[in-house]
Structure formats: C-alpha cells, structure tokens
Amino acid sequence: MTPASPHLKNYAKALLAGAAIATLVVNIAPGTYYDAIEWHPFDSAPLYRLRLFYPGFNVATFVSSLLLPIFVLLIGKEIWEAFVLEHGGLRGKLAFAPLAMVLSGMAASAIVWQILTAFLETAEEAVDATGWVMPFGSDMVLAFFFGRLIFGKGHAALQVLLFMCILDGLLGLIASGFAAPANNNMRVLWLILPVVAASYGYFKLTRPQLSLTISERQRQSAGKLWPWLVIGFFCWVGVSASGLPPTLAFLPLLPAMMHGTHSFGLFAEAEGYLTDPLNRLSHFFMGPVTLILFLFGLTHGALDLGAFGPTTWIMLGALWLGKPLGVLVAAGVLKAIGKPLPNRLNFKEISYIAGLMAIGFTLPLVALETALPGGAMQEAARLGLGLSLLIGPALVLLARVQPPRTPRGAKPPRQ
C-alpha cells in the first residue's frame, strides 16, 4: 500500500479552522452568525416541497446538501474500491473483522444512548426522537489526523482506522435516513431516478469502454467527465427528494463508473496517476474538498458553550463509552474464536483505533437536523459532538507514555 494522500491532513485542518471560527463568532455575536448562515436569498418553498436544500435554501443547507456529498463521494469511492478491487482491504473474508467491530460499536453506542436518555433526558419531545443514530458516524478526517500522531506515518493501523471510520460514517448516514420520520411513504419512488441515471451512465459510457472493438476516439469520448456531472445532478435530485440524506446522493455513481483494477490502499497517493474516469473525478475534487470541509465547519460546527445540557452528556457517553466498548467487545470475540484482527494488529492497537472512533463530528452533524428536536436539544448535542474531539489529544498524550507496538525488526514509523 502506498502512503495516504497528504490532502487528509489538510482536510482536518480546514474542518477544525472552520469550526473554531464559527464557535468564536457564535459565542460573541450569535445573532449575526445565525442571520448569516440562515439567510434565505429567495423563496425556496418549491425546493422545500421537493426536499431539496431541506428545510430551506440558505448558506448552511447549500453546503450540507450540495457540497458535502462531494466529500462523501470521495470516501465512498475508497470503501467501494476496498470491497471490489484486487488486493482491496475489505475484499472477501477481509471485510468480516472490520465490519463486525463497526456494527458492534454502532449497536453499543445506540444502547448507551437509550440508557442515558432514560436516566438523564427530561424533555418530553425526546421520547420519539431518533437521536440514537447520532453517535454512529465516526469522523474519518479527524480520527486520521490524531491517528497519524499516535501511530506515525505509514503504520498499518491507519488503513484499518480509515476503513472502520468510513464504514461507520456511511452506515450511520443510511441508518439516519431510514430512521427519520417519513411524511410521505411514496417519496421512496424518487429513488428510481438515480437508478435510471446511473444505469444510463453504465450502459452508455462505461460499457462501451470495455469493448475490444471500440476505437480510440470513441474511447476518449466515452471517458469524458462532464456527462457524469449531469448524471450526478439527477442522482442528487432523486436521493434528496426521496427523503434520504442528500449527502448520499452521488454514491450511485460508484458501481456505474469505470474504475481501476487494483487497490493501493485508502486515499493512496498512487491513485493520482490513474486515468480511469472514477479516479480522475476523485482527483479533480480532492483539492476543492478542503474548502468544502472548511465551509462545513463554518456553517455547522459552531459550538454554543452555553448550550451544555443532558443531551451533551448523552452524546459523550454514547461516543466515549458505547462506541469503544462495542468495538473492543467484538475484537475480543474475534480473538477468542481464532479470527485474526485486521492487518494483524494487536489488541492495544485496536484499542487506540476504538478510542479514535469515539470522535464524532462531521457526518453526525448531518443527521442532527432530523434526529433531534430543534433548539436547545440540538445545540446541546452539537456541543457534545464538538467536545468528543478532546479524546483525540488525550489518546495522543497516552501514546507518548504507552506507544503502540512497533513490529519486530521494523523501525519506528516517522511522525
């Protein structure tokens, strides 16, 4: 596996910078901040009825509904290739251990959320809320940022960390979409649109490139990217209008687009030299995603320090207690039945990964709008998500005292 792209470190810095600026402004001039991100430049009622830019077009929904799906497309591409390409890290039996640990972590965090809610939450509107989906999404960007400080550049644990965080995030988005109350069950029919659009792309653009009789001019024409942008737009409309999170909108492109044949690892630098349409599209967006994550932190990462409440404790308990506990229980069961842990990591290294998965920020913020009632409860949960980042520096300090194992005969990884 080649080293991970340096863009990942830039993503973390951009996200943290946006959230830090937003937190500073919202605690000094909250009115100015909310007026800016919730400003409606035009009447978006027709879009609202279609659930496009739901619950209305403003700066915040523009970023989360239209721009953030590009980031999800990038992480979705990496996990898709890990499942289907030769030497993919999740191909065949290799997927069993990471998937088992991710699902166990999700289940444990949901159970802890429900238990703490029963004891701590007094708000009447919390009874029917679907807040238990909130701790599902581990923050891949921030977890990798702190993971690299713990394990060092190029450590095998970083690939496992990325695998599990992306799986957790995508499964969490899907779960939050299906758990959200449905106002109209017929909305699911909108999913026909992305299926048709992606199928058109496969049969008209991808399949011709697989033909041995195609001319070079036809191959170049079929390999253009702009038709996929049009197809992606139709996918976005269909997924958004169906009521599922619009962040999932571009994922139908993955099985439809022509992709590489060999996996070099998640976010591998070598992918930048591949010329298939999927890798070209991914490479095209790698830079802009830095700005997208900065804008997401700026519009969704504002932590109101005065919003501390029961939901803050519930969020922290589900993330800091439930998520790592579930991952470690699954790892213990795997060892007990003789199944190898991913990349032959030891239990101590898996423990650090479990702790880093307790960082929940980017993707859970997407679910916040539908998972919890608005107002104080949402802001308390947002604060809990922000405070969950503190486990990252804590684990880095712990690793300075008790560093993860370095394989016998190998040099310690470079920082």
Tab-separated table of C-alpha atoms in Angstrom:
chain	number	residue	atom	x	y	z
A	1	MET	CA	0.000	0.000	0.000
A	2	THR	CA	1.288	3.457	-0.875
A	3	PRO	CA	1.188	6.316	1.660
A	4	ALA	CA	-2.119	8.083	2.258
A	5	SER	CA	-2.751	11.345	0.459
A	6	PRO	CA	-1.454	14.494	2.226
A	7	HIS	CA	-4.870	16.003	1.497
A	8	LEU	CA	-6.240	14.165	4.558
A	9	LYS	CA	-4.169	16.307	6.907
A	10	ASN	CA	-5.332	19.451	5.110
A	11	TYR	CA	-8.941	18.290	5.421
A	12	ALA	CA	-8.620	18.042	9.191
A	13	LYS	CA	-7.006	21.462	9.499
A	14	ALA	CA	-9.679	23.063	7.285
A	15	LEU	CA	-12.540	21.463	9.220
A	16	LEU	CA	-11.092	22.481	12.592
A	17	ALA	CA	-10.380	26.026	11.367
A	18	GLY	CA	-13.948	26.494	10.133
A	19	ALA	CA	-15.438	25.117	13.358
A	20	ALA	CA	-13.117	27.245	15.506
A	21	ILE	CA	-14.067	30.464	13.688
A	22	ALA	CA	-17.766	29.581	13.879
A	23	THR	CA	-17.521	28.791	17.610
A	24	LEU	CA	-15.775	32.101	18.291
A	25	VAL	CA	-18.389	34.118	16.388
A	26	VAL	CA	-21.442	32.287	17.766
A	27	ASN	CA	-20.317	32.899	21.349
A	28	ILE	CA	-19.567	36.595	20.721
A	29	ALA	CA	-22.350	37.579	18.319
A	30	PRO	CA	-24.836	34.701	17.938
A	31	GLY	CA	-27.442	36.830	16.196
A	32	THR	CA	-25.017	37.895	13.483
A	33	TYR	CA	-23.823	34.320	12.965
A	34	TYR	CA	-27.274	32.744	12.614
A	35	ASP	CA	-28.540	35.606	10.439
A	36	ALA	CA	-25.632	34.972	8.071
A	37	ILE	CA	-25.859	31.188	7.707
A	38	GLU	CA	-29.686	31.082	7.705
A	39	TRP	CA	-30.225	33.963	5.264
A	40	HIS	CA	-32.697	32.982	2.513
A	41	PRO	CA	-31.755	34.786	-0.724
A	42	PHE	CA	-35.020	33.756	-2.404
A	43	ASP	CA	-38.303	31.966	-1.767
A	44	SER	CA	-37.318	28.295	-1.644
A	45	ALA	CA	-40.796	26.872	-0.998
A	46	PRO	CA	-40.801	24.809	-4.257
A	47	LEU	CA	-37.435	23.329	-3.310
A	48	TYR	CA	-38.700	22.679	0.217
A	49	ARG	CA	-41.624	20.658	-1.124
A	50	LEU	CA	-39.178	18.508	-3.089
A	51	ARG	CA	-36.906	18.263	-0.011
A	52	LEU	CA	-34.114	19.922	-1.962
A	53	PHE	CA	-31.972	22.043	0.380
A	54	TYR	CA	-34.351	20.950	3.157
A	55	PRO	CA	-35.661	22.721	5.272
A	56	GLY	CA	-34.972	25.755	3.027
A	57	PHE	CA	-32.234	27.192	0.837
A	58	ASN	CA	-29.565	29.080	2.764
A	59	VAL	CA	-25.799	29.019	3.143
A	60	ALA	CA	-25.876	26.144	5.633
A	61	THR	CA	-28.117	23.856	3.564
A	62	PHE	CA	-26.223	24.705	0.367
A	63	VAL	CA	-23.026	23.405	1.987
A	64	SER	CA	-24.536	20.321	3.647
A	65	SER	CA	-26.910	19.341	0.841
A	66	LEU	CA	-24.890	20.058	-2.302
A	67	LEU	CA	-21.213	20.427	-1.394
A	68	LEU	CA	-20.746	17.840	1.361
A	69	PRO	CA	-21.998	14.995	-0.900
A	70	ILE	CA	-18.790	15.508	-2.911
A	71	PHE	CA	-16.774	14.621	0.195
A	72	VAL	CA	-18.990	11.596	0.827
A	73	LEU	CA	-18.441	10.540	-2.796
A	74	LEU	CA	-14.677	10.543	-2.184
A	75	ILE	CA	-14.847	8.442	0.962
A	76	GLY	CA	-17.488	6.196	-0.610
A	77	LYS	CA	-15.187	5.589	-3.587
A	78	GLU	CA	-12.396	4.453	-1.288
A	79	ILE	CA	-14.546	1.973	0.608
A	80	TRP	CA	-16.176	0.729	-2.625
A	81	GLU	CA	-12.772	0.007	-4.157
A	82	ALA	CA	-11.651	-1.705	-0.955
A	83	PHE	CA	-14.588	-4.109	-1.358
A	84	VAL	CA	-14.396	-4.832	-5.098
A	85	LEU	CA	-10.848	-4.277	-6.424
A	86	GLU	CA	-7.971	-6.728	-6.468
A	87	HIS	CA	-5.966	-6.516	-3.225
A	88	GLY	CA	-8.735	-4.406	-1.692
A	89	GLY	CA	-8.506	-4.214	2.073
A	90	LEU	CA	-12.132	-5.323	2.521
A	91	ARG	CA	-12.317	-7.868	-0.300
A	92	GLY	CA	-13.921	-11.191	0.582
A	93	LYS	CA	-13.164	-12.509	4.065
A	94	LEU	CA	-11.075	-9.417	4.891
A	95	ALA	CA	-14.290	-7.449	5.447
A	96	PHE	CA	-15.550	-9.680	8.257
A	97	ALA	CA	-13.471	-8.374	11.184
A	98	PRO	CA	-13.735	-4.600	10.454
A	99	LEU	CA	-17.448	-4.867	9.702
A	100	ALA	CA	-18.100	-6.872	12.866
A	101	MET	CA	-16.284	-4.301	15.015
A	102	VAL	CA	-18.054	-1.368	13.335
A	103	LEU	CA	-21.524	-2.907	13.752
A	104	SER	CA	-20.776	-3.806	17.373
A	105	GLY	CA	-19.629	-0.246	18.054
A	106	MET	CA	-22.781	1.160	16.465
A	107	ALA	CA	-25.039	-1.160	18.459
A	108	ALA	CA	-23.286	-0.408	21.754
A	109	SER	CA	-23.380	3.361	21.200
A	110	ALA	CA	-27.119	3.209	20.405
A	111	ILE	CA	-27.787	1.152	23.561
A	112	VAL	CA	-25.799	3.559	25.746
A	113	TRP	CA	-27.657	6.500	24.140
A	114	GLN	CA	-31.031	4.945	25.007
A	115	ILE	CA	-29.982	4.069	28.573
A	116	LEU	CA	-28.596	7.532	29.300
A	117	THR	CA	-31.641	9.170	27.700
A	118	ALA	CA	-33.916	7.219	30.050
A	119	PHE	CA	-31.980	8.467	33.075
A	120	LEU	CA	-30.928	11.992	32.077
A	121	GLU	CA	-33.276	13.429	29.445
A	122	THR	CA	-36.360	15.131	30.823
A	123	ALA	CA	-37.570	16.884	27.667
A	124	GLU	CA	-40.923	15.468	26.585
A	125	GLU	CA	-40.079	15.790	22.884
A	126	ALA	CA	-37.095	13.440	23.288
A	127	VAL	CA	-39.335	10.399	23.686
A	128	ASP	CA	-39.996	9.889	19.981
A	129	ALA	CA	-36.681	11.323	18.736
A	130	THR	CA	-34.266	9.174	16.757
A	131	GLY	CA	-31.196	10.564	18.469
A	132	TRP	CA	-29.757	7.072	18.915
A	133	VAL	CA	-28.388	7.350	15.352
A	134	MET	CA	-26.311	10.399	16.271
A	135	PRO	CA	-23.190	8.561	17.563
A	136	PHE	CA	-22.987	6.267	14.524
A	137	GLY	CA	-20.667	8.370	12.368
A	138	SER	CA	-17.013	8.378	13.391
A	139	ASP	CA	-15.114	11.328	11.951
A	140	MET	CA	-12.679	9.829	9.452
A	141	VAL	CA	-10.806	13.085	8.835
A	142	LEU	CA	-10.154	13.992	12.468
A	143	ALA	CA	-9.572	10.390	13.562
A	144	PHE	CA	-6.886	10.031	10.874
A	145	PHE	CA	-5.325	13.340	11.938
A	146	PHE	CA	-4.857	12.162	15.534
A	147	GLY	CA	-4.173	8.578	14.450
A	148	ARG	CA	-1.169	9.669	12.450
A	149	LEU	CA	0.213	11.417	15.532
A	150	ILE	CA	-0.264	8.209	17.525
A	151	PHE	CA	0.900	5.541	15.073
A	152	GLY	CA	3.175	7.524	12.783
A	153	LYS	CA	3.159	7.869	9.008
A	154	GLY	CA	2.594	4.643	7.091
A	155	HIS	CA	1.542	2.436	10.028
A	156	ALA	CA	-0.821	-0.405	9.072
A	157	ALA	CA	-3.257	0.696	11.777
A	158	LEU	CA	-4.058	3.877	9.831
A	159	GLN	CA	-5.627	1.915	6.984
A	160	VAL	CA	-7.760	-0.055	9.460
A	161	LEU	CA	-8.756	3.188	11.162
A	162	LEU	CA	-9.843	4.679	7.832
A	163	PHE	CA	-11.736	1.506	6.875
A	164	MET	CA	-13.710	1.453	10.100
A	165	CYS	CA	-14.418	5.185	10.319
A	166	ILE	CA	-15.688	5.348	6.730
A	167	LEU	CA	-17.840	2.240	7.203
A	168	ASP	CA	-19.226	3.678	10.419
A	169	GLY	CA	-19.943	7.031	8.790
A	170	LEU	CA	-21.671	5.697	5.683
A	171	LEU	CA	-23.726	3.122	7.587
A	172	GLY	CA	-24.679	5.870	10.029
A	173	LEU	CA	-25.911	8.131	7.231
A	174	ILE	CA	-28.007	5.311	5.786
A	175	ALA	CA	-29.420	4.446	9.214
A	176	SER	CA	-30.286	8.078	9.952
A	177	GLY	CA	-32.084	8.347	6.609
A	178	PHE	CA	-34.280	5.327	7.230
A	179	ALA	CA	-34.827	6.179	10.901
A	180	ALA	CA	-36.078	9.704	10.168
A	181	PRO	CA	-39.878	10.046	10.300
A	182	ALA	CA	-41.386	9.717	6.813
A	183	ASN	CA	-44.036	12.280	5.948
A	184	ASN	CA	-44.811	10.591	2.648
A	185	ASN	CA	-44.040	6.930	2.036
A	186	MET	CA	-44.367	7.468	-1.725
A	187	ARG	CA	-41.194	9.574	-1.684
A	188	VAL	CA	-39.145	6.407	-1.968
A	189	LEU	CA	-40.217	6.234	-5.616
A	190	TRP	CA	-37.832	9.120	-6.301
A	191	LEU	CA	-35.013	6.581	-5.940
A	192	ILE	CA	-35.954	5.337	-9.395
A	193	LEU	CA	-34.330	8.497	-10.805
A	194	PRO	CA	-30.762	7.808	-9.556
A	195	VAL	CA	-31.096	4.134	-10.535
A	196	VAL	CA	-32.075	5.111	-14.086
A	197	ALA	CA	-29.410	7.839	-14.303
A	198	ALA	CA	-26.609	5.575	-13.048
A	199	SER	CA	-27.760	2.749	-15.345
A	200	TYR	CA	-27.688	5.107	-18.320
A	201	GLY	CA	-24.132	6.091	-17.417
A	202	TYR	CA	-23.033	2.473	-17.176
A	203	PHE	CA	-24.552	1.324	-20.462
A	204	LYS	CA	-23.765	4.466	-22.497
A	205	LEU	CA	-20.391	5.481	-21.049
A	206	THR	CA	-18.753	2.670	-19.108
A	207	ARG	CA	-19.721	-0.459	-21.009
A	208	PRO	CA	-18.515	0.835	-24.423
A	209	GLN	CA	-15.042	1.374	-22.927
A	210	LEU	CA	-14.895	-2.318	-22.034
A	211	SER	CA	-15.408	-3.338	-25.668
A	212	LEU	CA	-12.336	-4.628	-27.510
A	213	THR	CA	-13.591	-3.208	-30.808
A	214	ILE	CA	-14.042	0.406	-29.685
A	215	SER	CA	-11.888	2.996	-31.477
A	216	GLU	CA	-9.564	5.315	-29.561
A	217	ARG	CA	-11.725	8.334	-30.472
A	218	GLN	CA	-14.841	6.574	-29.148
A	219	ARG	CA	-12.951	5.564	-26.002
A	220	GLN	CA	-11.906	9.142	-25.302
A	221	SER	CA	-15.441	10.391	-25.935
A	222	ALA	CA	-16.932	7.791	-23.562
A	223	GLY	CA	-14.316	8.661	-20.940
A	224	LYS	CA	-15.256	12.352	-20.633
A	225	LEU	CA	-16.245	13.540	-17.172
A	226	TRP	CA	-18.878	16.177	-17.912
A	227	PRO	CA	-21.672	13.637	-18.670
A	228	TRP	CA	-21.099	12.162	-15.211
A	229	LEU	CA	-21.659	15.590	-13.669
A	230	VAL	CA	-25.084	15.716	-15.364
A	231	ILE	CA	-25.846	12.164	-14.226
A	232	GLY	CA	-24.714	13.117	-10.720
A	233	PHE	CA	-27.176	16.012	-10.703
A	234	PHE	CA	-30.084	13.645	-11.428
A	235	CYS	CA	-28.842	11.298	-8.715
A	236	TRP	CA	-28.764	14.212	-6.276
A	237	VAL	CA	-32.330	15.232	-7.092
A	238	GLY	CA	-33.638	11.677	-6.739
A	239	VAL	CA	-31.894	10.865	-3.455
A	240	SER	CA	-32.743	14.226	-1.871
A	241	ALA	CA	-36.399	14.103	-2.930
A	242	SER	CA	-36.713	10.541	-1.588
A	243	GLY	CA	-36.081	11.804	1.944
A	244	LEU	CA	-32.699	10.124	2.344
A	245	PRO	CA	-29.755	12.342	3.374
A	246	PRO	CA	-28.581	14.245	0.268
A	247	THR	CA	-25.021	13.503	1.390
A	248	LEU	CA	-25.575	10.019	-0.097
A	249	ALA	CA	-26.642	11.442	-3.453
A	250	PHE	CA	-23.553	10.681	-5.533
A	251	LEU	CA	-22.924	7.153	-4.260
A	252	PRO	CA	-24.983	5.552	-7.103
A	253	LEU	CA	-22.199	6.702	-9.449
A	254	LEU	CA	-19.688	4.295	-7.901
A	255	PRO	CA	-20.845	0.984	-9.418
A	256	ALA	CA	-21.684	2.730	-12.698
A	257	MET	CA	-18.379	4.497	-13.442
A	258	MET	CA	-15.368	2.786	-14.906
A	259	HIS	CA	-12.749	2.385	-12.188
A	260	GLY	CA	-9.266	0.982	-11.648
A	261	THR	CA	-8.480	-2.702	-11.279
A	262	HIS	CA	-6.034	-2.654	-8.365
A	263	SER	CA	-6.318	-1.186	-4.871
A	264	PHE	CA	-3.325	0.694	-3.483
A	265	GLY	CA	-4.961	1.414	-0.117
A	266	LEU	CA	-7.374	4.071	1.086
A	267	PHE	CA	-6.600	7.557	-0.256
A	268	ALA	CA	-3.320	6.247	-1.690
A	269	GLU	CA	-1.101	8.834	-3.362
A	270	ALA	CA	-0.666	6.436	-6.316
A	271	GLU	CA	-4.329	6.915	-7.276
A	272	GLY	CA	-3.449	10.359	-8.568
A	273	TYR	CA	-1.666	8.725	-11.529
A	274	LEU	CA	-4.619	6.535	-12.604
A	275	THR	CA	-6.590	7.655	-15.664
A	276	ASP	CA	-9.931	5.852	-15.326
A	277	PRO	CA	-12.957	8.205	-15.033
A	278	LEU	CA	-13.657	7.471	-11.361
A	279	ASN	CA	-10.105	8.232	-10.233
A	280	ARG	CA	-9.934	11.290	-12.484
A	281	LEU	CA	-13.155	12.607	-10.970
A	282	SER	CA	-11.871	11.876	-7.466
A	283	HIS	CA	-8.554	13.589	-8.190
A	284	PHE	CA	-10.409	16.606	-9.595
A	285	PHE	CA	-12.344	17.064	-6.330
A	286	MET	CA	-9.533	16.296	-3.854
A	287	GLY	CA	-8.431	19.931	-3.658
A	288	PRO	CA	-11.884	21.588	-3.529
A	289	VAL	CA	-12.941	19.273	-0.689
A	290	THR	CA	-10.540	21.200	1.568
A	291	LEU	CA	-12.650	24.323	1.023
A	292	ILE	CA	-15.872	22.307	1.363
A	293	LEU	CA	-14.873	20.973	4.788
A	294	PHE	CA	-13.837	24.456	5.911
A	295	LEU	CA	-17.256	25.780	4.887
A	296	PHE	CA	-18.977	22.854	6.583
A	297	GLY	CA	-17.128	23.560	9.826
A	298	LEU	CA	-18.002	27.256	9.453
A	299	THR	CA	-21.734	26.644	8.869
A	300	HIS	CA	-22.370	23.573	11.047
A	301	GLY	CA	-19.569	23.393	13.593
A	302	ALA	CA	-20.415	26.384	15.792
A	303	LEU	CA	-20.392	25.213	19.419
A	304	ASP	CA	-22.525	27.295	21.758
A	305	LEU	CA	-20.657	26.902	25.039
A	306	GLY	CA	-23.774	27.897	26.930
A	307	ALA	CA	-25.806	25.045	25.453
A	308	PHE	CA	-24.434	22.382	27.805
A	309	GLY	CA	-27.280	20.118	28.875
A	310	PRO	CA	-28.335	16.494	29.410
A	311	THR	CA	-28.064	15.721	25.688
A	312	THR	CA	-24.408	16.762	25.795
A	313	TRP	CA	-23.692	14.099	28.419
A	314	ILE	CA	-25.754	11.548	26.496
A	315	MET	CA	-23.797	12.244	23.323
A	316	LEU	CA	-20.429	11.998	25.081
A	317	GLY	CA	-21.465	8.820	26.877
A	318	ALA	CA	-22.593	7.141	23.654
A	319	LEU	CA	-19.399	8.150	21.834
A	320	TRP	CA	-16.760	7.823	24.547
A	321	LEU	CA	-18.210	4.779	26.313
A	322	GLY	CA	-20.543	2.933	23.946
A	323	LYS	CA	-18.545	3.139	20.694
A	324	PRO	CA	-15.125	1.966	22.022
A	325	LEU	CA	-16.744	-0.669	24.238
A	326	GLY	CA	-18.630	-2.174	21.313
A	327	VAL	CA	-15.514	-2.233	19.113
A	328	LEU	CA	-13.385	-3.853	21.822
A	329	VAL	CA	-16.026	-6.461	22.669
A	330	ALA	CA	-16.146	-7.501	19.013
A	331	ALA	CA	-12.338	-7.574	18.838
A	332	GLY	CA	-12.235	-9.757	21.947
A	333	VAL	CA	-14.776	-12.171	20.479
A	334	LEU	CA	-12.808	-12.360	17.218
A	335	LYS	CA	-9.638	-13.250	19.113
A	336	ALA	CA	-11.490	-15.787	21.244
A	337	ILE	CA	-12.775	-17.663	18.187
A	338	GLY	CA	-9.391	-17.562	16.486
A	339	LYS	CA	-10.141	-14.928	13.856
A	340	PRO	CA	-7.216	-12.578	13.054
A	341	LEU	CA	-7.647	-8.881	13.691
A	342	PRO	CA	-7.339	-6.604	10.618
A	343	ASN	CA	-3.781	-6.171	9.286
A	344	ARG	CA	-2.622	-8.456	12.124
A	345	LEU	CA	-2.852	-5.621	14.634
A	346	ASN	CA	-2.661	-6.403	18.324
A	347	PHE	CA	-5.338	-5.610	20.886
A	348	LYS	CA	-3.531	-2.491	22.093
A	349	GLU	CA	-3.504	-1.003	18.601
A	350	ILE	CA	-7.178	-1.862	18.162
A	351	SER	CA	-7.839	-0.111	21.480
A	352	TYR	CA	-6.366	3.123	20.128
A	353	ILE	CA	-8.488	2.736	16.987
A	354	ALA	CA	-11.595	2.160	19.134
A	355	GLY	CA	-10.820	5.314	21.083
A	356	LEU	CA	-10.327	7.397	17.928
A	357	MET	CA	-13.647	6.157	16.590
A	358	ALA	CA	-15.245	7.935	19.555
A	359	ILE	CA	-14.639	11.212	17.703
A	360	GLY	CA	-17.948	12.108	16.097
A	361	PHE	CA	-18.316	15.371	14.257
A	362	THR	CA	-18.783	15.806	10.509
A	363	LEU	CA	-21.320	13.164	9.463
A	364	PRO	CA	-23.317	13.107	12.739
A	365	LEU	CA	-23.874	16.844	12.268
A	366	VAL	CA	-25.689	15.970	9.038
A	367	ALA	CA	-28.134	13.746	10.957
A	368	LEU	CA	-28.696	16.367	13.652
A	369	GLU	CA	-31.447	18.151	11.720
A	370	THR	CA	-33.809	15.149	11.655
A	371	ALA	CA	-32.613	13.044	14.596
A	372	LEU	CA	-33.415	15.511	17.390
A	373	PRO	CA	-35.941	18.272	18.056
A	374	GLY	CA	-34.647	21.731	17.195
A	375	GLY	CA	-33.459	24.354	19.620
A	376	ALA	CA	-31.697	23.622	22.890
A	377	MET	CA	-31.517	19.856	22.418
A	378	GLN	CA	-29.838	20.115	19.025
A	379	GLU	CA	-27.340	22.673	20.283
A	380	ALA	CA	-26.558	20.526	23.333
A	381	ALA	CA	-25.932	17.546	21.044
A	382	ARG	CA	-23.769	19.684	18.737
A	383	LEU	CA	-21.690	20.715	21.739
A	384	GLY	CA	-21.295	17.061	22.685
A	385	LEU	CA	-20.052	16.248	19.195
A	386	GLY	CA	-17.545	19.084	19.427
A	387	LEU	CA	-16.322	18.017	22.861
A	388	SER	CA	-15.850	14.460	21.577
A	389	LEU	CA	-12.758	15.764	19.747
A	390	LEU	CA	-10.974	16.015	23.094
A	391	ILE	CA	-10.422	12.269	23.151
A	392	GLY	CA	-8.021	12.710	20.222
A	393	PRO	CA	-5.397	14.804	22.089
A	394	ALA	CA	-5.924	12.614	25.179
A	395	LEU	CA	-5.033	9.485	23.200
A	396	VAL	CA	-2.024	11.230	21.639
A	397	LEU	CA	-0.725	12.036	25.139
A	398	LEU	CA	-1.384	8.460	26.249
A	399	ALA	CA	0.529	7.149	23.238
A	400	ARG	CA	3.552	9.226	24.269
A	401	VAL	CA	3.567	7.270	27.527
A	402	GLN	CA	2.459	3.887	26.147
A	403	PRO	CA	3.253	3.840	22.417
A	404	PRO	CA	1.588	1.242	20.170
A	405	ARG	CA	3.714	-1.786	19.327
A	406	THR	CA	6.295	-1.468	16.564
A	407	PRO	CA	6.617	-4.718	14.578
A	408	ARG	CA	9.726	-6.734	15.461
A	409	GLY	CA	12.649	-5.826	13.247
A	410	ALA	CA	10.951	-2.669	11.922
A	411	LYS	CA	11.976	0.914	12.554
A	412	PRO	CA	9.527	3.122	14.435
A	413	PRO	CA	7.300	4.942	11.916
A	414	ARG	CA	8.161	8.544	11.081
A	415	GLN	CA	5.984	11.241	12.596
